Rosetta silent file (secondary structure, phi, psi, omega in degrees, C-alpha in Angstrom):
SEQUENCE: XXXXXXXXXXXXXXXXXXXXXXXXXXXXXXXXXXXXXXXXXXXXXXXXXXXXXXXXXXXXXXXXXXXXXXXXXXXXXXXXXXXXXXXXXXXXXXXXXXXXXXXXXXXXXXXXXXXXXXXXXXXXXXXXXXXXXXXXXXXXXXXXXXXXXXXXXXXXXXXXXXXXXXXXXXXXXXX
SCORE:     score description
SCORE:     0.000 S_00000001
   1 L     0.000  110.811 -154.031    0.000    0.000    0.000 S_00000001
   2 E   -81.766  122.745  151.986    1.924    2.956   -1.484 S_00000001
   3 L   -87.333  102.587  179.443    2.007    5.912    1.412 S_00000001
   4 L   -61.488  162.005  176.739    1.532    9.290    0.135 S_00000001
   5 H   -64.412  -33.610  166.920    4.448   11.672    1.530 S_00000001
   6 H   -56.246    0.231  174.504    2.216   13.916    3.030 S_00000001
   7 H  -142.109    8.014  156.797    1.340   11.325    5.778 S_00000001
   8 H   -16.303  -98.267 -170.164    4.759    9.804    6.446 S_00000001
   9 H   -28.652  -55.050  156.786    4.990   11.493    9.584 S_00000001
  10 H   -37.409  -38.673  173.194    1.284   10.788   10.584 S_00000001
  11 H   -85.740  -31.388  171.861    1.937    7.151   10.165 S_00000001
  12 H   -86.300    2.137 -172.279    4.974    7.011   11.999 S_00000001
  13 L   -89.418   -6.517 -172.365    3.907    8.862   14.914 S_00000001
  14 L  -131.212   48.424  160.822    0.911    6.157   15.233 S_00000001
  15 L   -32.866  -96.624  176.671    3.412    2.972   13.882 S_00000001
  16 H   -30.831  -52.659  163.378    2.786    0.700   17.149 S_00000001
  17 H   -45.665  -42.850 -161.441   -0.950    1.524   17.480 S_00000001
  18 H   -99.643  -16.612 -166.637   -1.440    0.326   13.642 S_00000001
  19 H   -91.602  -41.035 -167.642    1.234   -2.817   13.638 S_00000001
  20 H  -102.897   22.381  115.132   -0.383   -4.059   16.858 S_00000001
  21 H   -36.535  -76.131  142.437   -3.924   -3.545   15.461 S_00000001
  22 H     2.750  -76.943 -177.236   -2.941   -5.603   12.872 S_00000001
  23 H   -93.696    1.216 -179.888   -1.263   -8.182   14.043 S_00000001
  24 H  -102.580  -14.349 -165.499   -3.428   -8.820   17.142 S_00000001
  25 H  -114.716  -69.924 -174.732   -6.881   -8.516   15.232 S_00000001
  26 H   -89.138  -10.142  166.099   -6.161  -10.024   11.373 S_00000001
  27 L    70.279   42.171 -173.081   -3.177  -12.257   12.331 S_00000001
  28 L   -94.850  142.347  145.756   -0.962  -10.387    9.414 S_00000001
  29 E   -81.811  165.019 -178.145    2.666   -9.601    9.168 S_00000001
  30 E  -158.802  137.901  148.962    3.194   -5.965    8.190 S_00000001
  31 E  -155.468 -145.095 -156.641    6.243   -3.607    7.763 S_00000001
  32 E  -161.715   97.674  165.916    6.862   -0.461    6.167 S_00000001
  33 E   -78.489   99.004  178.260    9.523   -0.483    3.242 S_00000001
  34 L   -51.136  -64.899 -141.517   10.962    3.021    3.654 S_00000001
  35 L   -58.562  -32.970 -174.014   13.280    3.005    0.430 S_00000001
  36 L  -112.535   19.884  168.210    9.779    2.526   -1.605 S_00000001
  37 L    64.951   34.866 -165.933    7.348    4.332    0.779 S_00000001
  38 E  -133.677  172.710 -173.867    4.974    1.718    0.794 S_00000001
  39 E  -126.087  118.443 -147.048    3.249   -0.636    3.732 S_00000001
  40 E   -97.660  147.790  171.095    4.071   -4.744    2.459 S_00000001
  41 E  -127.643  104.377 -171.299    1.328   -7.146    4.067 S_00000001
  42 E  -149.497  156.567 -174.636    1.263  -11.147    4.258 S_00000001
  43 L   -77.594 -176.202  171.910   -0.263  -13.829    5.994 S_00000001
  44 L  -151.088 -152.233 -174.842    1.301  -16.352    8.232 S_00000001
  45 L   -94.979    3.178 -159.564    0.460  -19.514    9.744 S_00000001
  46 L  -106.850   -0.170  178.259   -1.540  -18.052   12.566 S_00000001
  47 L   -92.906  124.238  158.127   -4.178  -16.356    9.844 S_00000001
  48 L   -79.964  -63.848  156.762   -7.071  -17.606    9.868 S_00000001
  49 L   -23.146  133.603  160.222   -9.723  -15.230    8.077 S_00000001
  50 L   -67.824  -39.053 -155.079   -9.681  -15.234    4.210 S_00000001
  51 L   -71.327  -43.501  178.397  -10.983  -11.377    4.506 S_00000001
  52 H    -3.842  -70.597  166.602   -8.234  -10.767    6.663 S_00000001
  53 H   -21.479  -76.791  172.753   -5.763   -9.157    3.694 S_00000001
  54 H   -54.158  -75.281  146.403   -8.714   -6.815    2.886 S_00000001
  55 H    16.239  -64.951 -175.557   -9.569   -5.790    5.687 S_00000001
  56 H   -94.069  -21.659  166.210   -6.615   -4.586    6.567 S_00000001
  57 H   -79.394  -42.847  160.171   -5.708   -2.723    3.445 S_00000001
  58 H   -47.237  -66.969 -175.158   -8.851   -1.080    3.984 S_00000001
  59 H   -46.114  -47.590 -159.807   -8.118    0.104    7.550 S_00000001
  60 H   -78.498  -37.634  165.054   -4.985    1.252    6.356 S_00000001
  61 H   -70.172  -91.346 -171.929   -6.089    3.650    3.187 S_00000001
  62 H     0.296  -59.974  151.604   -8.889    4.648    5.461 S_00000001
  63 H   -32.058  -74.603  166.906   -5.912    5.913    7.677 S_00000001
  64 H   -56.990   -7.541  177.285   -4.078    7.511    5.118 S_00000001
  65 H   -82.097  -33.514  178.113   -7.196    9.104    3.687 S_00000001
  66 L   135.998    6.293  173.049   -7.351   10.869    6.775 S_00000001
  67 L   -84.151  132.999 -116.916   -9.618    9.317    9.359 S_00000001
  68 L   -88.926  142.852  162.833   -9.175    9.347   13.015 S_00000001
  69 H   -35.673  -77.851  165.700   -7.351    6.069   14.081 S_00000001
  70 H   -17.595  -53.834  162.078   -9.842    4.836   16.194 S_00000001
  71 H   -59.031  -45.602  160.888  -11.930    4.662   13.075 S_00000001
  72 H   -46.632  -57.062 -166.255   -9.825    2.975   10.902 S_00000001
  73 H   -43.731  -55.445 -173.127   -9.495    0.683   14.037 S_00000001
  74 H   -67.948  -20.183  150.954  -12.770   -0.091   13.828 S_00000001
  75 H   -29.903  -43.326  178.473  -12.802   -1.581   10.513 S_00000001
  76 H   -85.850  -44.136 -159.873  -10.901   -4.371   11.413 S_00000001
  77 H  -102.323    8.356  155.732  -13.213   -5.279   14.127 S_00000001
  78 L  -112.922  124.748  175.584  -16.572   -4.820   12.924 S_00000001
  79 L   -66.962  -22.260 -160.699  -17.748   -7.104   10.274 S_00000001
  80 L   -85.355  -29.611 -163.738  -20.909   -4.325    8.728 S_00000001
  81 L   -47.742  155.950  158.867  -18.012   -1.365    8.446 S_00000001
  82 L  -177.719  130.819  169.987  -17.018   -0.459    4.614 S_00000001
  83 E   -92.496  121.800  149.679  -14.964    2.538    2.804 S_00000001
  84 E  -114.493  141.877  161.865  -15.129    4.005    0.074 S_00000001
  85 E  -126.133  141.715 -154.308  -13.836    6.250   -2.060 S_00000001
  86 E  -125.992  159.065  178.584  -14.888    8.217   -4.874 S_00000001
  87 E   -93.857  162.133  169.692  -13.488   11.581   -7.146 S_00000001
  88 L   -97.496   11.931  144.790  -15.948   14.229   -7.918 S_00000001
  89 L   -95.242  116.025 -137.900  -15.090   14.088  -11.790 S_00000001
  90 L   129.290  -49.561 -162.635  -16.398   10.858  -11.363 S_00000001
  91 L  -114.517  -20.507  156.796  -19.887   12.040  -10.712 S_00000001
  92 L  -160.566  162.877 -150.349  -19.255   15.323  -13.097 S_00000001
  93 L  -121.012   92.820  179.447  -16.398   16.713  -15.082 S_00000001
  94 L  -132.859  155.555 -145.344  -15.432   20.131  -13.213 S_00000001
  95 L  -149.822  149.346  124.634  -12.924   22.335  -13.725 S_00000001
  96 H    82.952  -99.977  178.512  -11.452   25.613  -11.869 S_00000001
  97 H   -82.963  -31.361  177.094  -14.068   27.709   -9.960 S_00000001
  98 H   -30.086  -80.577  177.883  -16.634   24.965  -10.758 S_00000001
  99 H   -17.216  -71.104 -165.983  -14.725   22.646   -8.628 S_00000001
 100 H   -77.865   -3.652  160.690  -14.085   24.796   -5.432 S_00000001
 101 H  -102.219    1.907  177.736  -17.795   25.682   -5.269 S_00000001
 102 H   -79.209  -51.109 -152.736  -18.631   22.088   -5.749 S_00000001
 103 H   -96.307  -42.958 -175.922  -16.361   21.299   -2.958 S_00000001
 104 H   -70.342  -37.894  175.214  -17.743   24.491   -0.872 S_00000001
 105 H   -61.183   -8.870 -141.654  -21.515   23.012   -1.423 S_00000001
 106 H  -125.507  -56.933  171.379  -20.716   19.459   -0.426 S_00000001
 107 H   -57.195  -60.656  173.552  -18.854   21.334    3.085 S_00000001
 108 L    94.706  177.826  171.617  -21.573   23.840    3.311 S_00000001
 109 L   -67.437  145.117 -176.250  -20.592   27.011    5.913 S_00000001
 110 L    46.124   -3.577  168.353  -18.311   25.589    8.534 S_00000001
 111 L   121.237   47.326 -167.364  -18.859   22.171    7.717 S_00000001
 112 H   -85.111  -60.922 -167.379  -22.977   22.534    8.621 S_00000001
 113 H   -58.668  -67.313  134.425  -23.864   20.500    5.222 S_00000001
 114 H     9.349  -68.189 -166.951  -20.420   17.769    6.190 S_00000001
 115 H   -81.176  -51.055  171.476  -21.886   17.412    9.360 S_00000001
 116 H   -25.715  -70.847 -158.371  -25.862   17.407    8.346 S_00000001
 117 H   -82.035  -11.922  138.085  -25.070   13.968    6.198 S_00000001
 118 H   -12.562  -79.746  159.676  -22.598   12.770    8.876 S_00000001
 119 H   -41.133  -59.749 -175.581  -25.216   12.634   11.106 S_00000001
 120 H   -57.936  -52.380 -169.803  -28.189   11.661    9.184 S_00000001
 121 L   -87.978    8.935 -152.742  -26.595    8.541    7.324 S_00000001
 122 L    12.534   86.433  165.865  -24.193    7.875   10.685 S_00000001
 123 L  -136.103 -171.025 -172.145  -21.240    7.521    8.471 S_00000001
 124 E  -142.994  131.376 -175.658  -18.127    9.428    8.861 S_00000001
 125 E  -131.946  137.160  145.882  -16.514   11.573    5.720 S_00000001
 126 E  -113.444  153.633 -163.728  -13.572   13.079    4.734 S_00000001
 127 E  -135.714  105.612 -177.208  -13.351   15.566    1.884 S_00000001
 128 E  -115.144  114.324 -164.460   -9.915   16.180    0.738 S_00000001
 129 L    67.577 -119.316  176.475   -9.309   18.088   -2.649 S_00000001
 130 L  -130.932   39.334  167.618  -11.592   16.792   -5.128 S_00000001
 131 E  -119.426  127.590 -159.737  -11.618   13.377   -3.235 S_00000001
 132 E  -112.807  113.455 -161.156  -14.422   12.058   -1.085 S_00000001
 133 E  -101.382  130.827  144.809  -13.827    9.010    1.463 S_00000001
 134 E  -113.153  165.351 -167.581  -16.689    7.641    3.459 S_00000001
 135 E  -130.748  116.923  139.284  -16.486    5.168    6.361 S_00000001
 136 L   171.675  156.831 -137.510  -19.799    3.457    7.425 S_00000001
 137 L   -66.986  169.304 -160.764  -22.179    0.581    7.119 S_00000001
 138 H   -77.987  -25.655 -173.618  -22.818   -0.228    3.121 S_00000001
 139 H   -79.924  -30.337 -177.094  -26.961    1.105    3.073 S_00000001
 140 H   -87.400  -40.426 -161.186  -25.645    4.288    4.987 S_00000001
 141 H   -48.209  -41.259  162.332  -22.757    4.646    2.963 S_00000001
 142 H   -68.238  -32.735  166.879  -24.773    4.625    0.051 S_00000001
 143 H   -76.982  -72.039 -172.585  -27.081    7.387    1.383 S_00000001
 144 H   -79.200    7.767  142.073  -24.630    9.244    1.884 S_00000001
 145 H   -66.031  -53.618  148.160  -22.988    9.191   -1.670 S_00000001
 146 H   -15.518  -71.406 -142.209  -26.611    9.631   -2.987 S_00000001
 147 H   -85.740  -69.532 -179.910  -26.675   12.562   -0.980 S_00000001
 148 H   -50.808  -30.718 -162.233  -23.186   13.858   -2.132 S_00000001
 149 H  -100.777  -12.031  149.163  -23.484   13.363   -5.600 S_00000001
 150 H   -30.206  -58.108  159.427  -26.900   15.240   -5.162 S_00000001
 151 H   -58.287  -56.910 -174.249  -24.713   18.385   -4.082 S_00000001
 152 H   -67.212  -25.888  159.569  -22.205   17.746   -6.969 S_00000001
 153 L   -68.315    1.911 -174.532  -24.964   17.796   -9.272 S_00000001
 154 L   102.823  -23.774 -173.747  -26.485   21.161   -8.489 S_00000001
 155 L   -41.772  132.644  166.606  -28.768   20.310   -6.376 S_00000001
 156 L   -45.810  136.515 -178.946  -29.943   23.017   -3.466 S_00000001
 157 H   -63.480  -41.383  163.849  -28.673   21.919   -0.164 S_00000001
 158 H   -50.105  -67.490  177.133  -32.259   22.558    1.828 S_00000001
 159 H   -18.174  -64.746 -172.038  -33.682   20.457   -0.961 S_00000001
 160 H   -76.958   -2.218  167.431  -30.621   17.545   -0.117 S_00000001
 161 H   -84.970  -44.252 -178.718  -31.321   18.253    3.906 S_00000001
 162 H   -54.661  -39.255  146.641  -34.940   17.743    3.563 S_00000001
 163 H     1.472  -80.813 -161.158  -33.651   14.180    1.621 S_00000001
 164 H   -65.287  -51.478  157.290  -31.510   13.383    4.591 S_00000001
 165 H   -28.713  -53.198  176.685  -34.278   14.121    6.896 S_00000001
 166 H  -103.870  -43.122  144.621  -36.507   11.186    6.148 S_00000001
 167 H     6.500  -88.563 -173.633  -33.651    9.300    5.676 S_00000001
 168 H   -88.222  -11.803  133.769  -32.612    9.333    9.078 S_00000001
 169 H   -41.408  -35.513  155.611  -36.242    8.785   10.274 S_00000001
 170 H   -80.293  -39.295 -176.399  -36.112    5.853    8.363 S_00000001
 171 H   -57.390  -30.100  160.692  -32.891    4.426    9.216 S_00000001
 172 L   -73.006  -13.202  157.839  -34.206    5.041   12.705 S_00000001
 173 L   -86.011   23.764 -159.094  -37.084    3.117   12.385 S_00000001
 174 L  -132.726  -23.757 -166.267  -35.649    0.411   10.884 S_00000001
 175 L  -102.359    0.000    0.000  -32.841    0.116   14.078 S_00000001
């Protein structure tokens, strides 16, 4: 798993936390090849899981995307958990000023809109550049991509709150 430079430091100050995550939860070897900046992964005789691999590759972009440890953490040890990530030329082909109000609609002021579908879908997002990572079971996860690509599409944001609204009435009726 290739480690951009911009999170070197991030990874090595939380090494020990993520090797003995790892190796105490998916029953992986792991190290960290400096000379190519990447993090090498393999089973052993003590792995059991097949998923195990994934799993753990997940947790580990999930890291590097930018999500609190603890979260990542949790990846490994809940089977419902699932990341994704998606570009926002993906979902439309934006360019210059487009872009950074595409990216300001999808934040909203101070994060309000960020936090709105946070909440609603209980998933957890980061929005970095013109790349969007969610964390959270696969039916919210999807509501809240819905919900995103809603925003990238023009929508109004009351319009994609009222959305989110009955949403999270249903997902609470449903739990």
């Amino acid at each position: 798993i290739m480690v951009p430079l911009n999170k070197l430091k991030t990874l090595k100050d939380n090494w020990t936390t993520i090797v003995k995550a790892i190796v105490e939860h998916m029953k992986l070897d792991v190290r960290m090849n400096v000379k190519g900046k990447c993090i090498e992964l393999r089973t052993n005789d003590k792995t059991t899981n097949t998923s195990s691999m994934q799993k753990s590759e997940d947790f580990l972009k999930a890291f590097l995307c930018g999500f609190d440890l603890g979260d990542a953490i949790a990846l490994l040890r809940l089977e419902d958990l699932f990341f994704e990530t998606f570009d926002i030329k993906d979902v439309k082909n934006l360019k210059g000023d487009h872009l950074s109000r595409c990216i300001g609609r999808i934040c909203g002021e101070k994060g309000k809109t960020k936090n709105a579908i946070e909440n609603s879908t209980r998933t957890r997002m980061i929005v970095e550049g013109h790349k969007i990572s969610l964390l959270g079971a696969h039916v919210n996860v999807g509501m809240a991509r819905n919900a995103i690509c809603n925003l990238i599409l023009g929508a109004q944001p009351g319009k994609v709150f009222s959305q989110l609204r009955v949403m999270g009435k249903k997902l609470k009726e449903l739990c």
